[in-house]
Coordinates of C-alpha atoms in Angstrom, one line a residue:
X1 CA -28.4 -11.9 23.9
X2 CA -29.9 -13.5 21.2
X3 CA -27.3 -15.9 20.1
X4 CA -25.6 -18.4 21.9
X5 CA -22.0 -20.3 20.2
X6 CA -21.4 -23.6 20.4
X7 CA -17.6 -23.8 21.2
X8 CA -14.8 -25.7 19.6
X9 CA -11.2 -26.1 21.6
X10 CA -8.9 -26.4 19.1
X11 CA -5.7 -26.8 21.9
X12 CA -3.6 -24.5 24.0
X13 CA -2.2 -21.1 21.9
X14 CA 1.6 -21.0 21.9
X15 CA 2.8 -18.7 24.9
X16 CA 4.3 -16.0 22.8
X17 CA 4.7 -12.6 23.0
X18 CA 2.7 -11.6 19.8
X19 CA 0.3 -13.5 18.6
X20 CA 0.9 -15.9 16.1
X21 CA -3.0 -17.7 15.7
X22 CA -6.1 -15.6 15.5
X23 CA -3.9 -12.6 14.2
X24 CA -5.5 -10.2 11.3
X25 CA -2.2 -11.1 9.6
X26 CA -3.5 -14.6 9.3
X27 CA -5.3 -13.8 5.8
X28 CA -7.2 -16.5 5.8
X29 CA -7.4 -19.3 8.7
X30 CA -10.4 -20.8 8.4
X31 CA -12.7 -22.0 5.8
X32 CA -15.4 -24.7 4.4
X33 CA -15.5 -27.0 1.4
X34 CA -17.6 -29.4 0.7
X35 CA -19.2 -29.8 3.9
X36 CA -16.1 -30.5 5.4
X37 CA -14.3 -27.1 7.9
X38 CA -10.8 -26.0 8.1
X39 CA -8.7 -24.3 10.5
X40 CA -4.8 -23.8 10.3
X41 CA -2.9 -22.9 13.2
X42 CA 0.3 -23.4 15.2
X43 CA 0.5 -25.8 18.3
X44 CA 3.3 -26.7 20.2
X45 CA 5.1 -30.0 21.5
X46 CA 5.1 -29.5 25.4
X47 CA 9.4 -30.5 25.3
X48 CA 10.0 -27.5 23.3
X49 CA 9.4 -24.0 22.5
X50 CA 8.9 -24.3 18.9
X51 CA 5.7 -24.1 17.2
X52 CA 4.9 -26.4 14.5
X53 CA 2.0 -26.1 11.5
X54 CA -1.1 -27.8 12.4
X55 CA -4.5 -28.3 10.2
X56 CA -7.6 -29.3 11.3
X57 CA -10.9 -30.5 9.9
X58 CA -14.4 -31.8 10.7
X59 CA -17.9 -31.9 9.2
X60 CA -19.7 -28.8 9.8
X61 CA -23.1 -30.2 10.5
X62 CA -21.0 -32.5 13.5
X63 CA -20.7 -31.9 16.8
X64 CA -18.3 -29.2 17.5
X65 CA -15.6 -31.5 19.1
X66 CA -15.2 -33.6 16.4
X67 CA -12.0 -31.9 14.7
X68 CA -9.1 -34.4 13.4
X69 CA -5.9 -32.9 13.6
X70 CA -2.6 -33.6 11.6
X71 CA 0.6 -31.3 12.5
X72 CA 3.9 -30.9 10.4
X73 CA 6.9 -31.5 12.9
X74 CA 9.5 -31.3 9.6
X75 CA 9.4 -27.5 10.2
X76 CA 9.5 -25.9 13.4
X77 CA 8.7 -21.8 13.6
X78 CA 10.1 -20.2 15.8
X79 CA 9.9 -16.1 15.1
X80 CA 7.9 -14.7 17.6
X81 CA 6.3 -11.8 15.3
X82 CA 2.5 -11.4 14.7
X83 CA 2.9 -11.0 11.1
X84 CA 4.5 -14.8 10.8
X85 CA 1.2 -16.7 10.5
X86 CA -0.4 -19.6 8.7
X87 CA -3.1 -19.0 5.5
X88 CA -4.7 -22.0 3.8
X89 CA -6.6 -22.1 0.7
X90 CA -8.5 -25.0 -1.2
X91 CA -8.9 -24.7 -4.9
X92 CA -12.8 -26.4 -5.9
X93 CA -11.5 -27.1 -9.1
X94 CA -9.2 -30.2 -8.2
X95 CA -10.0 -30.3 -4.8
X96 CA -6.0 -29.3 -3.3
X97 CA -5.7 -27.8 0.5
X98 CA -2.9 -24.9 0.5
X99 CA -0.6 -23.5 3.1
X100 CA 2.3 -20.7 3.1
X101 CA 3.7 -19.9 6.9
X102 CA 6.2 -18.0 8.7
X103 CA 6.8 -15.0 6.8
X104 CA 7.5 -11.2 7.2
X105 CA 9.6 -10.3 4.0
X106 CA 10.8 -13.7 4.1
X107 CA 11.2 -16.3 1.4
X108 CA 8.3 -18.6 0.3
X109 CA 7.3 -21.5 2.6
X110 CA 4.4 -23.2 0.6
X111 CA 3.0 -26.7 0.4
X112 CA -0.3 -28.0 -0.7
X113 CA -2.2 -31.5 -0.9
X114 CA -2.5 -34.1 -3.5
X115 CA -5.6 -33.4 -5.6
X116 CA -8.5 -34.6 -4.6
X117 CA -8.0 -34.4 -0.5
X118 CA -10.2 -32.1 0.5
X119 CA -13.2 -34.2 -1.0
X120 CA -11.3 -37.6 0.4
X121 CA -13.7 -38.5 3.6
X122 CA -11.4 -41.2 4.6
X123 CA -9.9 -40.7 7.8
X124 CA -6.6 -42.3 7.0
X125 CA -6.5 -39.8 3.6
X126 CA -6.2 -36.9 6.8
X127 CA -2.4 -37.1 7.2
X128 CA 0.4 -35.3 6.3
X129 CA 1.8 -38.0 4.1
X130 CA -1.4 -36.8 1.8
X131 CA 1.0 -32.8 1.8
X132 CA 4.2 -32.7 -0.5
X133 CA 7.2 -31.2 0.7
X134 CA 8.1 -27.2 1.7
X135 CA 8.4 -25.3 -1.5
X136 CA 10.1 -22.0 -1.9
X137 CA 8.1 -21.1 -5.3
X138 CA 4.9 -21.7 -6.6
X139 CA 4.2 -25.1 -9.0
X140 CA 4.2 -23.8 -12.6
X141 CA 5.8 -20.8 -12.2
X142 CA 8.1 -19.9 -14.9
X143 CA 11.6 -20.2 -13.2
X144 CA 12.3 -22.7 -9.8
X145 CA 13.5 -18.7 -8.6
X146 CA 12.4 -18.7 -4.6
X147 CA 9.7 -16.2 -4.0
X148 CA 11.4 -13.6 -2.2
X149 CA 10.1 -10.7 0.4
X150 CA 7.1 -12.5 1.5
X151 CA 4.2 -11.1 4.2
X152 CA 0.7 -11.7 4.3
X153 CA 0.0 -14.3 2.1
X154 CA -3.6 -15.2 1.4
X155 CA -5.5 -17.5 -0.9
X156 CA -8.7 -16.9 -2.2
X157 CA -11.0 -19.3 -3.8
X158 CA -12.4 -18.5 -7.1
X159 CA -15.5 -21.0 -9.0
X160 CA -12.7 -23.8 -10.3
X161 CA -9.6 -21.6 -9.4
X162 CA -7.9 -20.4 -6.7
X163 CA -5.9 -16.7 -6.0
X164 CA -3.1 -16.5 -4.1
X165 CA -1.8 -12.9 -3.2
X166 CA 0.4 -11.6 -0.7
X167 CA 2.9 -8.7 -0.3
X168 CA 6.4 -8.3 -2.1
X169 CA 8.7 -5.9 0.0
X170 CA 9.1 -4.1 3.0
X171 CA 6.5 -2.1 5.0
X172 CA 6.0 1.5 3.5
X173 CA 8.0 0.4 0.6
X174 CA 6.0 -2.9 -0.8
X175 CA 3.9 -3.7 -3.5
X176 CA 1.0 -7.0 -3.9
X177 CA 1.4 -9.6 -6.3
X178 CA -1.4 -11.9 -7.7
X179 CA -0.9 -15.5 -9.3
X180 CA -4.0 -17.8 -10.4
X181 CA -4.3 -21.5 -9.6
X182 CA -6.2 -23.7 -11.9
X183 CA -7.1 -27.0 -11.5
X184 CA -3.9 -28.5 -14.0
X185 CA -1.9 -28.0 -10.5
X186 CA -0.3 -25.1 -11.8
X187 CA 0.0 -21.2 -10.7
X188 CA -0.2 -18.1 -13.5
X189 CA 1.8 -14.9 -12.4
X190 CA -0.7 -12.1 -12.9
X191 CA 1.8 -9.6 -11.8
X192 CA 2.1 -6.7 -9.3
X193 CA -1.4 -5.6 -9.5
X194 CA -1.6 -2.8 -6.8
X195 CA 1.9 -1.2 -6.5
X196 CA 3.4 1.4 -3.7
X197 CA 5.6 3.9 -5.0
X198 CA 6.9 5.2 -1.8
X199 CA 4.6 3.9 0.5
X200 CA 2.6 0.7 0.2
X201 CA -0.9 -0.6 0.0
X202 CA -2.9 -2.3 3.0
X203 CA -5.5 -4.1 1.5
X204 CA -8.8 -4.7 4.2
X205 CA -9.0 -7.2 2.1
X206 CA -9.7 -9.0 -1.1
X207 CA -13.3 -10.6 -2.5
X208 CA -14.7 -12.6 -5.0
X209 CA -18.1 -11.6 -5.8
X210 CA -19.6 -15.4 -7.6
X211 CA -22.6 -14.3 -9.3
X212 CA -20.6 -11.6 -11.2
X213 CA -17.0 -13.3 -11.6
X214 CA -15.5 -10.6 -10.0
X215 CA -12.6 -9.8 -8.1
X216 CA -12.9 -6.5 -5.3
X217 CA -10.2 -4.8 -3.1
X218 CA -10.2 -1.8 -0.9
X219 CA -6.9 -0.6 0.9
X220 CA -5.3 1.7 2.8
X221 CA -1.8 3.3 1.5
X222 CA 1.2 3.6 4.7
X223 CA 3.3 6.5 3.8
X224 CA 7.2 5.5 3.6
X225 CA 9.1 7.4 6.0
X226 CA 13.4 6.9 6.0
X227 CA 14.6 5.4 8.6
X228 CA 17.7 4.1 10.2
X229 CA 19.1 1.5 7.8
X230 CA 16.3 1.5 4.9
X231 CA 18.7 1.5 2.3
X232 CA 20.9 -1.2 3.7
X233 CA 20.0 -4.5 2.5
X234 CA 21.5 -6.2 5.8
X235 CA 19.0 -4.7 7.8
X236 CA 16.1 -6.3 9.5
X237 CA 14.9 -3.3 11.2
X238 CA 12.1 -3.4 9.0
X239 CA 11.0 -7.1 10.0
X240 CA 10.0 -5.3 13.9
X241 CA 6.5 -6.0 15.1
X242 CA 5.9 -2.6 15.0
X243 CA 7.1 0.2 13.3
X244 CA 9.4 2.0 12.1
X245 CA 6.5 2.6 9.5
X246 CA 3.9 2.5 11.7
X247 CA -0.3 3.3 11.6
X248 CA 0.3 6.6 11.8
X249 CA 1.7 7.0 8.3
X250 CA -2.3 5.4 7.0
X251 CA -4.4 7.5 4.9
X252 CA -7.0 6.9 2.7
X253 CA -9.6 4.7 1.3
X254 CA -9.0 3.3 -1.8
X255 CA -11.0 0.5 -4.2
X256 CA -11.1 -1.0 -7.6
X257 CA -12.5 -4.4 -9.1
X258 CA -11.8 -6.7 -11.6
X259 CA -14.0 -8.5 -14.2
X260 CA -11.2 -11.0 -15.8
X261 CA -9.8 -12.8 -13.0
X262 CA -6.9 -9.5 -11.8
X263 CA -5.6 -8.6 -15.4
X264 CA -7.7 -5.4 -15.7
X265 CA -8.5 -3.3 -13.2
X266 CA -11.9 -0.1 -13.2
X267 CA -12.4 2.9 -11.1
X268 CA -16.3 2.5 -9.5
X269 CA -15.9 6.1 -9.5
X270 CA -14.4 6.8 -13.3
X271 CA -16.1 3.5 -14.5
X272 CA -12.6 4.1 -16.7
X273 CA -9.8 1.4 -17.2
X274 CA -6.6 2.2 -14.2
X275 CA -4.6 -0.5 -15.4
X276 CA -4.1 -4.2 -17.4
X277 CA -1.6 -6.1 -15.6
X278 CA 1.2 -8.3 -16.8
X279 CA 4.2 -10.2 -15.9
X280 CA 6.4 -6.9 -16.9
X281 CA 6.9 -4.7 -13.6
X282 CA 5.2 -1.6 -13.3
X283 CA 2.0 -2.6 -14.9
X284 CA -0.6 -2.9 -11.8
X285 CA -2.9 0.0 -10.1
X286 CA -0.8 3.0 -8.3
X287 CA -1.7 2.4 -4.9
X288 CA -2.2 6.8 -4.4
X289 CA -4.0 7.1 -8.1
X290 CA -7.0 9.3 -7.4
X291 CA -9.6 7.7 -9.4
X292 CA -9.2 5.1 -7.1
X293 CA -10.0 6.9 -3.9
X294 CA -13.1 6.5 -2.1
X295 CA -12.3 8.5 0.9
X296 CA -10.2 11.1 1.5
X297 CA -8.7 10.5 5.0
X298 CA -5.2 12.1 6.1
X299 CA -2.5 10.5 7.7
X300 CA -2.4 10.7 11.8
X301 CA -6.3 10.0 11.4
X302 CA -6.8 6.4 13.8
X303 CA -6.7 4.6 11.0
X304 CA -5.5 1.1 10.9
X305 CA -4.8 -1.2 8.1
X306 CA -6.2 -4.7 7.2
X307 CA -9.4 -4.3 9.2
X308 CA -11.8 -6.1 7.2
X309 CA -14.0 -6.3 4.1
X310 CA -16.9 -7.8 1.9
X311 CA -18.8 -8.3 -0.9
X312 CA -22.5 -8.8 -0.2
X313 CA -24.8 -10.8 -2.7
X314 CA -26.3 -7.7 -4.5
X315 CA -22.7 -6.7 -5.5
X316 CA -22.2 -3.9 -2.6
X317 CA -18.6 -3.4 -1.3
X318 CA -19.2 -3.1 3.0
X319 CA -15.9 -2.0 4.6
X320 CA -15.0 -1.8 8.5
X321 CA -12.1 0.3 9.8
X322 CA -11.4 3.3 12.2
X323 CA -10.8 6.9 12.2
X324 CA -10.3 10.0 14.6
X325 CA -11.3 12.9 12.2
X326 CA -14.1 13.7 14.6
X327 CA -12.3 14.1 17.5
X328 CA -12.6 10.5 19.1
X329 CA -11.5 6.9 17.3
X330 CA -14.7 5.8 16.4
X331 CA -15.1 2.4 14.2
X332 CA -16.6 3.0 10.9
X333 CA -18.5 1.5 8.3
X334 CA -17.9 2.1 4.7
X335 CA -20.7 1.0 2.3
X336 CA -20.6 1.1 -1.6
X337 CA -24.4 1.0 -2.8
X338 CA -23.3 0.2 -6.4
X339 CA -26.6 2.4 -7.5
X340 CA -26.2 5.4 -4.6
X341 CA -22.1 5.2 -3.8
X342 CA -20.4 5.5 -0.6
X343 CA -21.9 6.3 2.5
X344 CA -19.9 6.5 6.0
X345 CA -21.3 5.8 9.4
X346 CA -19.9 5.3 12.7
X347 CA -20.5 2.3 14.4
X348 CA -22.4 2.5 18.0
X349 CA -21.8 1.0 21.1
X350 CA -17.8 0.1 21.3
X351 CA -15.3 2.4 19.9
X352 CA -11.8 1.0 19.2
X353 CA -8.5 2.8 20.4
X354 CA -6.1 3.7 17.5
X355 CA -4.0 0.6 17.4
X356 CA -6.2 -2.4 19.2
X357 CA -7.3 -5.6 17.8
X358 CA -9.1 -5.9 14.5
X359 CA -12.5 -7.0 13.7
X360 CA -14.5 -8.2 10.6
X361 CA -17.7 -7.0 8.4
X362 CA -19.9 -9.9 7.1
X363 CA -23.5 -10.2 6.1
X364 CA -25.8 -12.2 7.1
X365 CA -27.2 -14.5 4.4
X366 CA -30.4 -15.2 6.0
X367 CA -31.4 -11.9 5.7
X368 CA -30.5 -8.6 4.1
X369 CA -28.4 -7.5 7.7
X370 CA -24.6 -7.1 7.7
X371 CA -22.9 -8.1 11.4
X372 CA -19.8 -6.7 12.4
X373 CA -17.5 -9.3 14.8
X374 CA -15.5 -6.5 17.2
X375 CA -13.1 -7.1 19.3
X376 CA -13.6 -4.7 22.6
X377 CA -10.0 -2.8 22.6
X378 CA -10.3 -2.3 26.6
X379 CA -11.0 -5.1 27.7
X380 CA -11.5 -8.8 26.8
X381 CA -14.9 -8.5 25.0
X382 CA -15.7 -9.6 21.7
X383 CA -19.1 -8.7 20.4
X384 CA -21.7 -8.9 17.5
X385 CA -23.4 -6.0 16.2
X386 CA -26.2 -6.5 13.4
X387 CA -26.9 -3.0 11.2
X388 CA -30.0 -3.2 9.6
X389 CA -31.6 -1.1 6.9
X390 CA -33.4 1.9 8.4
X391 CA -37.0 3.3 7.1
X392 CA -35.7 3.7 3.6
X393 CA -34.4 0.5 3.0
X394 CA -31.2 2.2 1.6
X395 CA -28.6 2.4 3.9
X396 CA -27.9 0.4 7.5
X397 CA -28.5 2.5 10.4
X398 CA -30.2 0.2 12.5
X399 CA -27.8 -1.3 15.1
X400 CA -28.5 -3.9 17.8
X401 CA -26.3 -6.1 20.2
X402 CA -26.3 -9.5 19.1
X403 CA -24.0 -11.2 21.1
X404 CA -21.5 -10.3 23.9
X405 CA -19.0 -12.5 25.6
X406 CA -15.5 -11.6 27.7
X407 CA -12.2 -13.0 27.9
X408 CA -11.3 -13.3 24.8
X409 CA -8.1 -12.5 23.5
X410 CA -7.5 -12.2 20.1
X411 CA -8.5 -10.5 16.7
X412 CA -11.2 -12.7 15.3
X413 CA -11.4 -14.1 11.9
X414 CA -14.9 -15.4 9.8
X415 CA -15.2 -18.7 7.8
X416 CA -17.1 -16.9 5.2
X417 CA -17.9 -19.9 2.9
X418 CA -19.5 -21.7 6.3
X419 CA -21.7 -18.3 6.5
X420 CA -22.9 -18.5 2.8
X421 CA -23.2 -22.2 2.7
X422 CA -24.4 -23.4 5.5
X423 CA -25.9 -19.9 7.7
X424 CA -23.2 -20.6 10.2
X425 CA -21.3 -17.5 11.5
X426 CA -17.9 -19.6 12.6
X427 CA -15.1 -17.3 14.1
X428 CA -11.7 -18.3 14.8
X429 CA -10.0 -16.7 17.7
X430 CA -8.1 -17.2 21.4
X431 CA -9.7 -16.8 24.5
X432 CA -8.6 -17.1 28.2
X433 CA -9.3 -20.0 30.0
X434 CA -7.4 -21.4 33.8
X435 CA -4.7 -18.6 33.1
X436 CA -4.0 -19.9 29.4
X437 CA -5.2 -18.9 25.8
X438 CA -7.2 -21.7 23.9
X439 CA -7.5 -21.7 20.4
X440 CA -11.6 -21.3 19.6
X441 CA -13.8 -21.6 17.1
X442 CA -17.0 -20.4 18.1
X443 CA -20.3 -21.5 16.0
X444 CA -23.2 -19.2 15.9
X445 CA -26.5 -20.3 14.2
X446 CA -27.8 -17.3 12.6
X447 CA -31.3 -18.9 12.0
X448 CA -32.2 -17.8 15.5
X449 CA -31.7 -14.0 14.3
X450 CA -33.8 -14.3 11.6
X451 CA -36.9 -15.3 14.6
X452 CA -35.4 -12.9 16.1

């Protein structure tokens, strides 16, 4: 193999059923700011079954042990559903940390930093008397109303501003919402910027392309299908870990982008207008509108939802997600060459089963190769693939084996500001270890693969 990790234990993973840390739920988990790297996760006091919020930080360039830990005990989460996870966000512009946890259509549990903390070196600053209390809306928004119907909140770091999206509604029947952060500590609704009208979107993701100033997401739509107790609003049948709207009901390949911070939305395809988004409902992207669609794929096709996606420095949209329209699940790599358009090309060596763990697409900044972090979906295997540009310098179909380790256990997740920064491909994940999971980050170095 050509690369070799060096390996942080973060602490023993909460013995749940479903995973709550290093789940593809967990929209953003790990990430680097001045230097300085951040992971949020859940931990557990030995005396009790509940799980508690926990941050962690160290310097990047440090030796990989040298994480200082602070952990919220005013909250204890107890749910054991996958979707229930941590996200943490920093805004650059006033240097705040973020965190929203333990939701699946659930009301907002938020908090964030004093200003200035995540460029405060001094040790003492690390605690969580420097975090206000749990909020149940965001600061500045225009009513103290709780944010209702919560799932899969993410943040997503702008130049001095900060996103923070997530879900509003119920599997098959949801829509995503989209607020700015600036640095006067205070959070702009955009509005309901991608909406489901009987089903809802699955974003793979959602990027921020710098050099441009512009925004880029790429989703699957799940089809609603009625069920046992979807018009009753007592029911939590909807809250399951799985189903009743499962995979099954995916199809599709959609993507649009944004050049004014998510009030306007453009087709790549129609280079036309879709949408301008405001506070008033109804005024966001139909999740099914055609000129949207990239890729036609049908429902019962393999494919999953929130798989992964990226924005490489040239401006071209990579995608990774599975289908079965060829007769076996394959993964699959969607590429946008903003000159050329889409090209799709099944990945070699691993092939995924139709609903196993989730992996990510992320290029290598070192040198014009992308690297996909896979998750083996029969056994405990996580691997590296690099795809390189073939003969014609146009597209990647040149694959190689990077790196290949077993035992461990769950879906991995990519600091991408540590990749850009600094060249280091860190991955959050859980592995086996003495017949328990430990919470990991692994390090790679990816100067070695450009020797290599």
């Amino acid at each position: 193999m050509l690369l070799a990790p060096e390996i942080s234990v973060l602490g023993e993973d909460p013995p749940t059923v479903h995973r709550l840390n290093a789940c593809v739920y967990q929209q953003s988990a790990i990430t680097s700011f001045g230097g300085l790297q951040y992971v949020a996760f859940y931990s557990r006091d030995g005396s009790s079954n509940a799980r508690f919020v926990t941050l962690a930080r160290r310097n990047i360039q440090e030796a990989p042990s040298n994480w200082r830990q602070v952990t919220f005990t005013d909250y204890e989460q107890t749910t054991d559903d996958g979707h229930n996870t941590i996200s943490i966000g920093i805004c650059r512009g006033d240097g705040t940390i973020h965190i929203a946890f333990d939701h699946h259509c659930d009301v907002l549990k938020y908090r964030v930093s004093r200003p200035g903390l995540a460029t405060d070196l001094n040790e003492t600053a690390w605690s969580t008397e420097s975090f206000g209390p749990i909020r149940h809306s965001l600061p500045g928004s225009l009513t103290n109303e709780p944010l209702v119907d919560v799932t899969y909140p993410r943040f997503l770091s702008t130049d001095d501003k900060m996103f923070f999206e997530c879900r509003i509604g119920k599997a098959g029947a949801g829509s995503e919402i989209l607020y700015l952060y600036d640095a006067a500590g205070q959070f702009k609704l955009i509005g309901n910027y991608l909406i489901g009208r009987q089903c809802n979107p699955y974003p793979n993701g959602i990027s921020w392309h710098r050099p441009t100033r512009t925004l880029h997401v790429t989703w699957t739509n799940r089809h609603f299908i009625d069920y046992e107790g979807a018009t009753n609003p007592e029911s939590t049948a909807h809250k399951a870990q799985t189903g009743p709207n499962g995979p099954e009901n995916n199809e599709g390949l959609y993507y649009a982008y944004s050049s004014d911070y998510g009030r306007t939305w453009k087709s790549h395809s129609t280079k036309e207008e879709v949408a301008t988004v405001s506070s008033k409902p109804d005024t966001g992207m139909d999740s099914r509108d055609r000129r949207l669609l990239a890729q036609e794929i049908p429902k019962n096709s393999g494919i999953m939802n929130q798989e992964g996606q990226m924005v490489c420095r040239d401006g071209d949209i990579h995608v990774l997600n599975r289908e079965n329209t060829s007769g076996e699940e394959r993964w699959i790599h969607y590429h946008l060459d903003v000159t050329h358009g889409w090209k799709f090309s099944a990945l070699p060596f691993l092939k995924p089963t139709e609903s196993g763990p989730r992996g990510k697409v992320v290029q290598h900044t070192q040198s014009d190769s992308i690297l996909f972090v896979l998750p083996s979906n029969t056994d405990s295997n996580l691997v590296i693939i690099r795809a390189a540009r073939g003969k014609t310098q146009k597209w990647y179909d040149e694959y190689d084996v990077v790196w290949r380790e077993e035992g461990y256990t769950g879906e991995p997740l990519v600091d991408e500001e540590a990749l850009s920064e600094h060249g280091i491909l860190s991955i959050f994940t859980t592995r086996s270890q003495g017949g328990k999971r430990e919470i990991v980050v692994l390090n790679f170095d990816l100067s070695k693969l450009v020797l290599a």
